[in-house]
């Protein structure tokens, strides 16, 4: 009875048992196990972009239950743990933590010390630093965050083989990714192509659709004059998207509109950018639109082109698909086109859109308006 404590406590029990499991190799994967006796778990590594929450704990509890059951059946369980510390969430985290931003034009500074190490003032303007200096800060911060993540998961008691720990930004993962890509190039599975992309104007990098959150913004009609190429006058259009003038490939009016019949086939000059585009007639009939949609949905996706088309080709094709007024999808129906045309009583530019604008569609053609906020990433720092 001498070892019985006066007051039972659970303090330190997680750390004590975690150390015991490591010593005994309870969750160590048997490298010599035959394939038929291996149960492999490939879990998506959590993003190292701040702190973990109860959702992380619950999601990995499900996986851990399966891992423990498979061990009970006699399988050798391959269950590694990785950290996703590569990409925009990490950049955003480093920028917000140190009060800096990456600027490749800046020279490298030996022994650089950031202005802050956590919680910069809200009014602080991020200072530009070189890419190598920024990468050094990334390596420094993710190492701190990864240690905190591991401590939490160990305390939770996940049956992970911590000897198989990896990170998406470490040297081994980068080499695997590079060699895999070079193999794709050698097999002809990778190609280069010019096409519209989503562009983040703050980080100055391409982003995935999953990184964006669509938000409705109030907008206004803008009256813009297009000068006729022969200098005989102007044609005015109304649009809610003046920032897409660079993507304008045509002016369109209904063929029965007597006011614009004399201009069909004429050339006009796009303001600011100076390119000539044609004034076209189009009835925009509902039946023909539905036929085009059905055909597009049933068609087999084309093979990658051997020669990359010009960006103008992509923009022209994209602008032929009108956009919906909702922010959930990037297209709008014919009825909204008709109502817009009725209210405008003017020809509309193919770069125009609905009254309600979407941050995602702003970025879709690499052109952004200074009056709108940038697309907001879903991953919070």
Short mmCIF file of C-alpha atoms in Angstrom, two decimals:
data_model
loop_
_atom_site.label_atom_id
_atom_site.label_comp_id
_atom_site.label_asym_id
_atom_site.label_seq_id
_atom_site.Cartn_x
_atom_site.Cartn_y
_atom_site.Cartn_z
CA UNK A 1 0.00 0.00 0.00
CA UNK A 2 3.05 2.25 0.12
CA UNK A 3 2.71 3.14 -3.62
CA UNK A 4 -0.93 4.15 -3.35
CA UNK A 5 -1.21 7.95 -3.67
CA UNK A 6 -3.13 9.89 -1.05
CA UNK A 7 -5.19 11.58 -3.78
CA UNK A 8 -5.67 9.84 -7.18
CA UNK A 9 -4.95 12.08 -10.18
CA UNK A 10 -4.83 11.80 -13.96
CA UNK A 11 -2.14 14.44 -14.36
CA UNK A 12 0.61 13.28 -16.69
CA UNK A 13 -1.09 10.00 -17.60
CA UNK A 14 -1.12 10.77 -21.36
CA UNK A 15 2.61 11.55 -21.48
CA UNK A 16 3.50 8.49 -19.37
CA UNK A 17 1.59 6.04 -21.55
CA UNK A 18 2.75 7.67 -24.81
CA UNK A 19 6.35 7.16 -23.72
CA UNK A 20 5.59 3.56 -22.73
CA UNK A 21 4.00 2.81 -26.13
CA UNK A 22 7.06 4.25 -27.89
CA UNK A 23 9.38 2.10 -25.79
CA UNK A 24 7.36 -1.07 -26.42
CA UNK A 25 6.87 -0.31 -30.14
CA UNK A 26 3.14 -0.86 -29.73
CA UNK A 27 2.21 1.01 -32.92
CA UNK A 28 5.43 0.46 -34.89
CA UNK A 29 4.88 -0.75 -38.44
CA UNK A 30 6.59 -4.05 -39.29
CA UNK A 31 8.78 -3.25 -42.29
CA UNK A 32 9.22 -6.98 -43.02
CA UNK A 33 5.49 -7.79 -43.13
CA UNK A 34 4.23 -9.38 -46.37
CA UNK A 35 1.80 -7.34 -48.46
CA UNK A 36 -1.19 -9.57 -47.71
CA UNK A 37 -0.75 -8.92 -44.01
CA UNK A 38 -0.44 -5.12 -44.30
CA UNK A 39 -3.29 -2.68 -43.74
CA UNK A 40 -2.23 0.72 -45.08
CA UNK A 41 -3.90 3.99 -44.05
CA UNK A 42 -3.35 7.06 -46.20
CA UNK A 43 -4.79 9.99 -44.26
CA UNK A 44 -4.79 13.56 -45.63
CA UNK A 45 -2.22 15.46 -43.57
CA UNK A 46 -3.66 18.35 -41.53
CA UNK A 47 -2.75 21.84 -42.71
CA UNK A 48 -0.21 23.58 -40.52
CA UNK A 49 -1.83 27.02 -40.58
CA UNK A 50 -2.58 27.85 -36.96
CA UNK A 51 -4.13 25.76 -34.19
CA UNK A 52 -6.08 22.51 -34.19
CA UNK A 53 -9.71 22.36 -33.12
CA UNK A 54 -12.11 19.66 -31.96
CA UNK A 55 -13.02 18.85 -35.58
CA UNK A 56 -9.49 17.60 -36.21
CA UNK A 57 -9.72 15.38 -33.15
CA UNK A 58 -13.05 13.86 -34.18
CA UNK A 59 -11.98 13.21 -37.78
CA UNK A 60 -8.81 11.34 -36.80
CA UNK A 61 -10.64 9.40 -34.11
CA UNK A 62 -12.61 7.64 -36.85
CA UNK A 63 -9.44 6.58 -38.63
CA UNK A 64 -7.79 5.49 -35.40
CA UNK A 65 -10.72 3.22 -34.56
CA UNK A 66 -10.20 1.38 -37.86
CA UNK A 67 -6.45 1.14 -37.29
CA UNK A 68 -6.89 -0.42 -33.85
CA UNK A 69 -9.45 -2.93 -35.14
CA UNK A 70 -7.12 -4.06 -37.94
CA UNK A 71 -4.30 -4.59 -35.41
CA UNK A 72 -6.66 -6.75 -33.35
CA UNK A 73 -7.22 -8.95 -36.43
CA UNK A 74 -3.47 -9.53 -36.69
CA UNK A 75 -2.64 -7.06 -39.48
CA UNK A 76 0.50 -4.94 -39.54
CA UNK A 77 -0.92 -1.41 -39.81
CA UNK A 78 0.93 1.21 -41.82
CA UNK A 79 -0.33 4.42 -40.20
CA UNK A 80 1.96 7.46 -40.69
CA UNK A 81 1.29 11.07 -39.75
CA UNK A 82 2.12 13.98 -42.05
CA UNK A 83 1.88 17.75 -41.98
CA UNK A 84 0.61 19.77 -44.93
CA UNK A 85 2.79 22.85 -44.60
CA UNK A 86 2.98 23.77 -48.26
CA UNK A 87 0.85 26.35 -50.07
CA UNK A 88 -1.18 29.48 -49.46
CA UNK A 89 -2.35 28.67 -45.90
CA UNK A 90 1.27 28.52 -44.76
CA UNK A 91 2.14 31.72 -46.64
CA UNK A 92 -0.83 33.48 -45.05
CA UNK A 93 0.15 32.18 -41.62
CA UNK A 94 3.78 33.37 -41.97
CA UNK A 95 2.69 36.75 -43.30
CA UNK A 96 0.26 37.30 -40.42
CA UNK A 97 2.69 36.00 -37.76
CA UNK A 98 5.85 37.89 -38.73
CA UNK A 99 4.37 40.98 -40.44
CA UNK A 100 6.17 40.35 -43.74
CA UNK A 101 5.33 39.45 -47.31
CA UNK A 102 7.32 37.72 -50.03
CA UNK A 103 8.74 39.96 -52.77
CA UNK A 104 11.08 38.11 -55.18
CA UNK A 105 12.55 41.43 -56.34
CA UNK A 106 14.08 42.08 -52.90
CA UNK A 107 17.70 41.04 -52.21
CA UNK A 108 18.52 38.37 -49.66
CA UNK A 109 19.41 39.63 -46.18
CA UNK A 110 21.79 37.51 -44.11
CA UNK A 111 20.55 37.00 -40.56
CA UNK A 112 17.22 38.72 -41.23
CA UNK A 113 15.07 39.37 -38.16
CA UNK A 114 11.33 39.89 -38.74
CA UNK A 115 9.66 42.95 -37.18
CA UNK A 116 7.32 40.76 -35.13
CA UNK A 117 7.03 37.22 -33.89
CA UNK A 118 3.31 36.86 -33.41
CA UNK A 119 0.34 39.29 -33.39
CA UNK A 120 1.53 42.29 -35.44
CA UNK A 121 -0.60 45.43 -34.93
CA UNK A 122 -3.62 45.67 -37.21
CA UNK A 123 -2.33 48.89 -38.76
CA UNK A 124 1.04 47.33 -39.56
CA UNK A 125 1.90 47.20 -43.25
CA UNK A 126 3.71 43.97 -44.13
CA UNK A 127 7.28 44.70 -45.15
CA UNK A 128 8.60 43.08 -48.35
CA UNK A 129 11.40 40.55 -47.98
CA UNK A 130 13.25 38.29 -50.40
CA UNK A 131 11.96 34.87 -51.34
CA UNK A 132 14.86 33.02 -49.59
CA UNK A 133 14.24 35.02 -46.40
CA UNK A 134 10.53 34.26 -46.59
CA UNK A 135 11.19 30.55 -47.05
CA UNK A 136 13.46 30.58 -43.99
CA UNK A 137 10.61 32.05 -41.93
CA UNK A 138 8.27 29.38 -43.34
CA UNK A 139 10.62 26.61 -42.22
CA UNK A 140 10.97 28.21 -38.79
CA UNK A 141 7.25 28.66 -38.12
CA UNK A 142 6.03 25.32 -39.47
CA UNK A 143 8.58 23.54 -37.26
CA UNK A 144 7.05 25.25 -34.22
CA UNK A 145 3.48 24.51 -35.32
CA UNK A 146 4.26 20.90 -36.21
CA UNK A 147 5.69 20.28 -32.73
CA UNK A 148 2.51 21.62 -31.14
CA UNK A 149 0.36 19.49 -33.48
CA UNK A 150 2.33 16.36 -32.61
CA UNK A 151 2.05 17.01 -28.88
CA UNK A 152 -1.73 17.30 -29.18
CA UNK A 153 -2.13 14.12 -31.24
CA UNK A 154 0.19 12.19 -28.92
CA UNK A 155 -1.82 13.36 -25.93
CA UNK A 156 -5.00 12.26 -27.71
CA UNK A 157 -3.48 8.77 -27.92
CA UNK A 158 -3.63 8.21 -31.69
CA UNK A 159 -2.10 4.87 -32.62
CA UNK A 160 0.23 6.47 -35.17
CA UNK A 161 3.71 5.21 -35.97
CA UNK A 162 5.55 8.47 -35.30
CA UNK A 163 8.72 7.07 -36.87
CA UNK A 164 6.95 7.47 -40.24
CA UNK A 165 6.29 11.18 -39.75
CA UNK A 166 6.66 13.38 -42.85
CA UNK A 167 5.92 16.90 -44.09
CA UNK A 168 4.84 18.04 -47.54
CA UNK A 169 7.55 20.70 -47.58
CA UNK A 170 10.48 18.54 -46.47
CA UNK A 171 13.29 17.58 -48.81
CA UNK A 172 12.15 13.97 -49.34
CA UNK A 173 8.57 14.95 -50.25
CA UNK A 174 9.79 17.63 -52.65
CA UNK A 175 12.10 15.16 -54.41
CA UNK A 176 9.32 12.60 -54.77
CA UNK A 177 7.01 15.24 -56.23
CA UNK A 178 9.65 16.52 -58.65
CA UNK A 179 10.58 13.04 -59.87
CA UNK A 180 6.92 12.12 -60.32
CA UNK A 181 6.35 15.23 -62.42
CA UNK A 182 9.45 14.58 -64.55
CA UNK A 183 8.15 11.05 -65.14
CA UNK A 184 4.82 12.50 -66.27
CA UNK A 185 6.65 14.78 -68.70
CA UNK A 186 8.68 11.85 -70.07
CA UNK A 187 5.47 9.87 -70.64
CA UNK A 188 3.78 12.78 -72.40
CA UNK A 189 1.21 13.10 -69.60
CA UNK A 190 2.10 16.72 -68.78
CA UNK A 191 1.92 19.69 -71.11
CA UNK A 192 1.99 23.48 -71.04
CA UNK A 193 -0.98 25.56 -72.10
CA UNK A 194 -2.06 29.17 -71.95
CA UNK A 195 -5.47 29.52 -70.33
CA UNK A 196 -7.40 31.77 -67.92
CA UNK A 197 -6.59 31.19 -64.28
CA UNK A 198 -7.61 32.34 -60.82
CA UNK A 199 -5.09 34.92 -59.61
CA UNK A 200 -4.57 36.23 -56.08
CA UNK A 201 -3.52 39.86 -56.32
CA UNK A 202 -2.06 39.90 -52.78
CA UNK A 203 0.06 36.73 -52.91
CA UNK A 204 0.58 37.12 -56.68
CA UNK A 205 0.04 33.48 -57.39
CA UNK A 206 -2.49 31.18 -59.03
CA UNK A 207 -5.05 29.71 -56.64
CA UNK A 208 -7.45 26.78 -56.77
CA UNK A 209 -11.21 27.15 -56.86
CA UNK A 210 -11.35 25.52 -53.41
CA UNK A 211 -9.39 28.48 -51.99
CA UNK A 212 -12.17 30.94 -52.89
CA UNK A 213 -15.38 31.99 -51.20
CA UNK A 214 -17.97 33.63 -53.42
CA UNK A 215 -19.51 36.77 -51.97
CA UNK A 216 -22.28 38.92 -53.39
CA UNK A 217 -21.30 42.57 -53.78
CA UNK A 218 -23.47 45.59 -54.61
CA UNK A 219 -22.68 46.94 -58.05
CA UNK A 220 -23.81 49.72 -60.41
CA UNK A 221 -24.31 50.19 -64.13
CA UNK A 222 -21.56 52.06 -65.95
CA UNK A 223 -22.15 53.75 -69.31
CA UNK A 224 -19.10 53.32 -71.55
CA UNK A 225 -18.73 54.76 -75.11
CA UNK A 226 -17.10 52.62 -77.82
CA UNK A 227 -15.64 54.70 -80.67
CA UNK A 228 -16.48 53.45 -84.15
CA UNK A 229 -13.31 52.44 -85.97
CA UNK A 230 -14.10 54.72 -88.92
CA UNK A 231 -14.49 57.71 -86.60
CA UNK A 232 -18.12 58.33 -87.53
CA UNK A 233 -19.44 58.24 -83.95
CA UNK A 234 -19.76 56.18 -80.79
CA UNK A 235 -21.89 53.35 -79.43
CA UNK A 236 -22.64 53.39 -75.71
CA UNK A 237 -23.03 50.23 -73.66
CA UNK A 238 -24.11 49.71 -70.05
CA UNK A 239 -22.22 47.21 -67.93
CA UNK A 240 -21.72 46.23 -64.29
CA UNK A 241 -18.24 44.88 -65.04
CA UNK A 242 -16.04 47.66 -66.45
CA UNK A 243 -12.97 45.84 -65.10
CA UNK A 244 -13.51 43.17 -67.79
CA UNK A 245 -13.07 45.55 -70.73
CA UNK A 246 -9.78 43.84 -71.55
CA UNK A 247 -11.72 40.58 -72.08
CA UNK A 248 -14.28 42.16 -74.42
CA UNK A 249 -14.39 40.35 -77.77
CA UNK A 250 -17.65 41.70 -79.23
CA UNK A 251 -20.67 43.98 -78.79
CA UNK A 252 -24.01 42.19 -79.18
CA UNK A 253 -27.53 43.50 -79.83
CA UNK A 254 -30.78 41.83 -80.80
CA UNK A 255 -31.15 41.52 -84.61
CA UNK A 256 -34.62 43.12 -84.49
CA UNK A 257 -33.43 46.25 -82.68
CA UNK A 258 -33.78 48.95 -85.34
CA UNK A 259 -31.44 51.32 -83.50
CA UNK A 260 -28.42 49.14 -84.01
CA UNK A 261 -29.07 47.40 -87.32
CA UNK A 262 -26.85 49.94 -89.17
CA UNK A 263 -23.94 49.01 -86.93
CA UNK A 264 -24.01 45.22 -87.36
CA UNK A 265 -20.69 44.14 -88.85
CA UNK A 266 -19.02 47.43 -87.98
CA UNK A 267 -15.83 47.63 -85.93
CA UNK A 268 -15.53 49.55 -82.67
CA UNK A 269 -12.53 50.32 -80.47
CA UNK A 270 -12.51 49.07 -76.87
CA UNK A 271 -11.83 51.99 -74.50
CA UNK A 272 -8.47 52.02 -72.68
CA UNK A 273 -7.18 48.89 -74.45
CA UNK A 274 -7.60 49.92 -78.08
CA UNK A 275 -8.41 46.56 -79.66
CA UNK A 276 -11.01 46.45 -82.44
CA UNK A 277 -14.07 44.25 -81.94
CA UNK A 278 -17.13 43.64 -84.10
CA UNK A 279 -20.73 44.62 -83.42
CA UNK A 280 -22.76 41.45 -83.83
CA UNK A 281 -26.44 40.48 -83.97
CA UNK A 282 -27.72 37.59 -81.89
CA UNK A 283 -31.25 36.62 -80.94
CA UNK A 284 -30.19 34.73 -77.79
CA UNK A 285 -33.18 32.42 -78.16
CA UNK A 286 -33.94 30.16 -75.21
CA UNK A 287 -34.23 27.02 -77.34
CA UNK A 288 -30.86 27.47 -79.03
CA UNK A 289 -29.25 28.16 -75.65
CA UNK A 290 -30.65 24.95 -74.19
CA UNK A 291 -29.45 22.98 -77.19
CA UNK A 292 -25.94 24.36 -76.69
CA UNK A 293 -25.97 23.45 -73.00
CA UNK A 294 -27.21 19.91 -73.67
CA UNK A 295 -24.61 19.43 -76.39
CA UNK A 296 -21.82 20.77 -74.18
CA UNK A 297 -22.79 18.52 -71.28
CA UNK A 298 -23.02 15.37 -73.38
CA UNK A 299 -19.88 15.97 -75.39
CA UNK A 300 -16.67 14.11 -74.57
CA UNK A 301 -13.97 16.44 -73.21
CA UNK A 302 -11.41 17.18 -75.95
CA UNK A 303 -7.87 15.87 -75.74
CA UNK A 304 -5.19 18.37 -74.68
CA UNK A 305 -4.12 20.46 -77.71
CA UNK A 306 -0.71 19.85 -79.17
CA UNK A 307 -0.32 23.60 -79.65
CA UNK A 308 -1.47 25.94 -76.86
CA UNK A 309 -4.27 28.23 -78.11
CA UNK A 310 -4.00 31.93 -77.56
CA UNK A 311 -5.54 33.45 -74.41
CA UNK A 312 -7.95 35.39 -76.61
CA UNK A 313 -9.44 32.11 -77.83
CA UNK A 314 -10.17 31.02 -74.28
CA UNK A 315 -11.57 34.38 -73.25
CA UNK A 316 -13.81 34.52 -76.28
CA UNK A 317 -15.16 31.05 -75.62
CA UNK A 318 -15.69 31.80 -71.95
CA UNK A 319 -17.51 35.03 -72.55
CA UNK A 320 -19.99 33.29 -74.85
CA UNK A 321 -21.30 31.52 -71.75
CA UNK A 322 -23.34 34.13 -69.84
CA UNK A 323 -23.19 34.25 -66.06
CA UNK A 324 -26.00 33.76 -63.58
CA UNK A 325 -26.99 36.32 -60.98
CA UNK A 326 -26.43 33.92 -58.11
CA UNK A 327 -22.94 33.33 -56.79
CA UNK A 328 -23.29 29.57 -56.53
CA UNK A 329 -22.54 28.88 -60.20
CA UNK A 330 -20.65 30.88 -62.83
CA UNK A 331 -23.43 30.92 -65.43
CA UNK A 332 -26.72 32.78 -65.60
CA UNK A 333 -29.90 31.85 -67.42
CA UNK A 334 -31.34 33.26 -70.62
CA UNK A 335 -34.20 34.86 -68.70
CA UNK A 336 -31.78 37.06 -66.76
CA UNK A 337 -30.12 38.05 -70.02
CA UNK A 338 -33.46 39.04 -71.46
CA UNK A 339 -34.43 41.06 -68.40
CA UNK A 340 -31.08 42.79 -68.38
CA UNK A 341 -31.35 43.62 -72.05
CA UNK A 342 -34.89 44.96 -71.58
CA UNK A 343 -33.80 47.24 -68.75
CA UNK A 344 -30.70 48.47 -70.55
CA UNK A 345 -32.34 49.09 -73.89
CA UNK A 346 -28.81 49.19 -75.27
CA UNK A 347 -26.45 46.65 -76.81
CA UNK A 348 -24.47 44.83 -74.18
CA UNK A 349 -20.80 44.00 -74.17
CA UNK A 350 -19.76 40.37 -73.88
CA UNK A 351 -17.59 41.39 -70.95
CA UNK A 352 -20.60 42.59 -68.96
CA UNK A 353 -22.38 40.61 -66.27
CA UNK A 354 -25.28 40.86 -63.82
CA UNK A 355 -25.96 43.48 -61.17
CA UNK A 356 -24.58 41.26 -58.42
CA UNK A 357 -20.90 40.53 -58.88
CA UNK A 358 -18.92 37.57 -57.59
CA UNK A 359 -15.35 37.64 -56.31
CA UNK A 360 -14.65 34.26 -57.90
CA UNK A 361 -15.84 35.35 -61.34
CA UNK A 362 -13.76 38.53 -61.01
CA UNK A 363 -10.65 36.41 -60.59
CA UNK A 364 -11.64 33.89 -63.25
CA UNK A 365 -10.36 36.05 -66.11
CA UNK A 366 -7.28 37.35 -64.29
CA UNK A 367 -8.77 40.86 -64.10
CA UNK A 368 -9.75 42.39 -60.78
CA UNK A 369 -11.60 45.58 -59.83
CA UNK A 370 -10.01 47.84 -57.25
CA UNK A 371 -13.45 48.55 -55.81
CA UNK A 372 -14.03 44.92 -54.78
CA UNK A 373 -12.35 42.90 -52.07
CA UNK A 374 -10.10 40.05 -53.05
CA UNK A 375 -11.38 36.48 -52.97
CA UNK A 376 -11.27 35.18 -49.42
CA UNK A 377 -9.55 31.84 -48.73
CA UNK A 378 -11.56 29.22 -46.88
CA UNK A 379 -8.54 28.12 -44.89
CA UNK A 380 -8.16 30.48 -41.98
CA UNK A 381 -4.79 31.32 -40.56
#
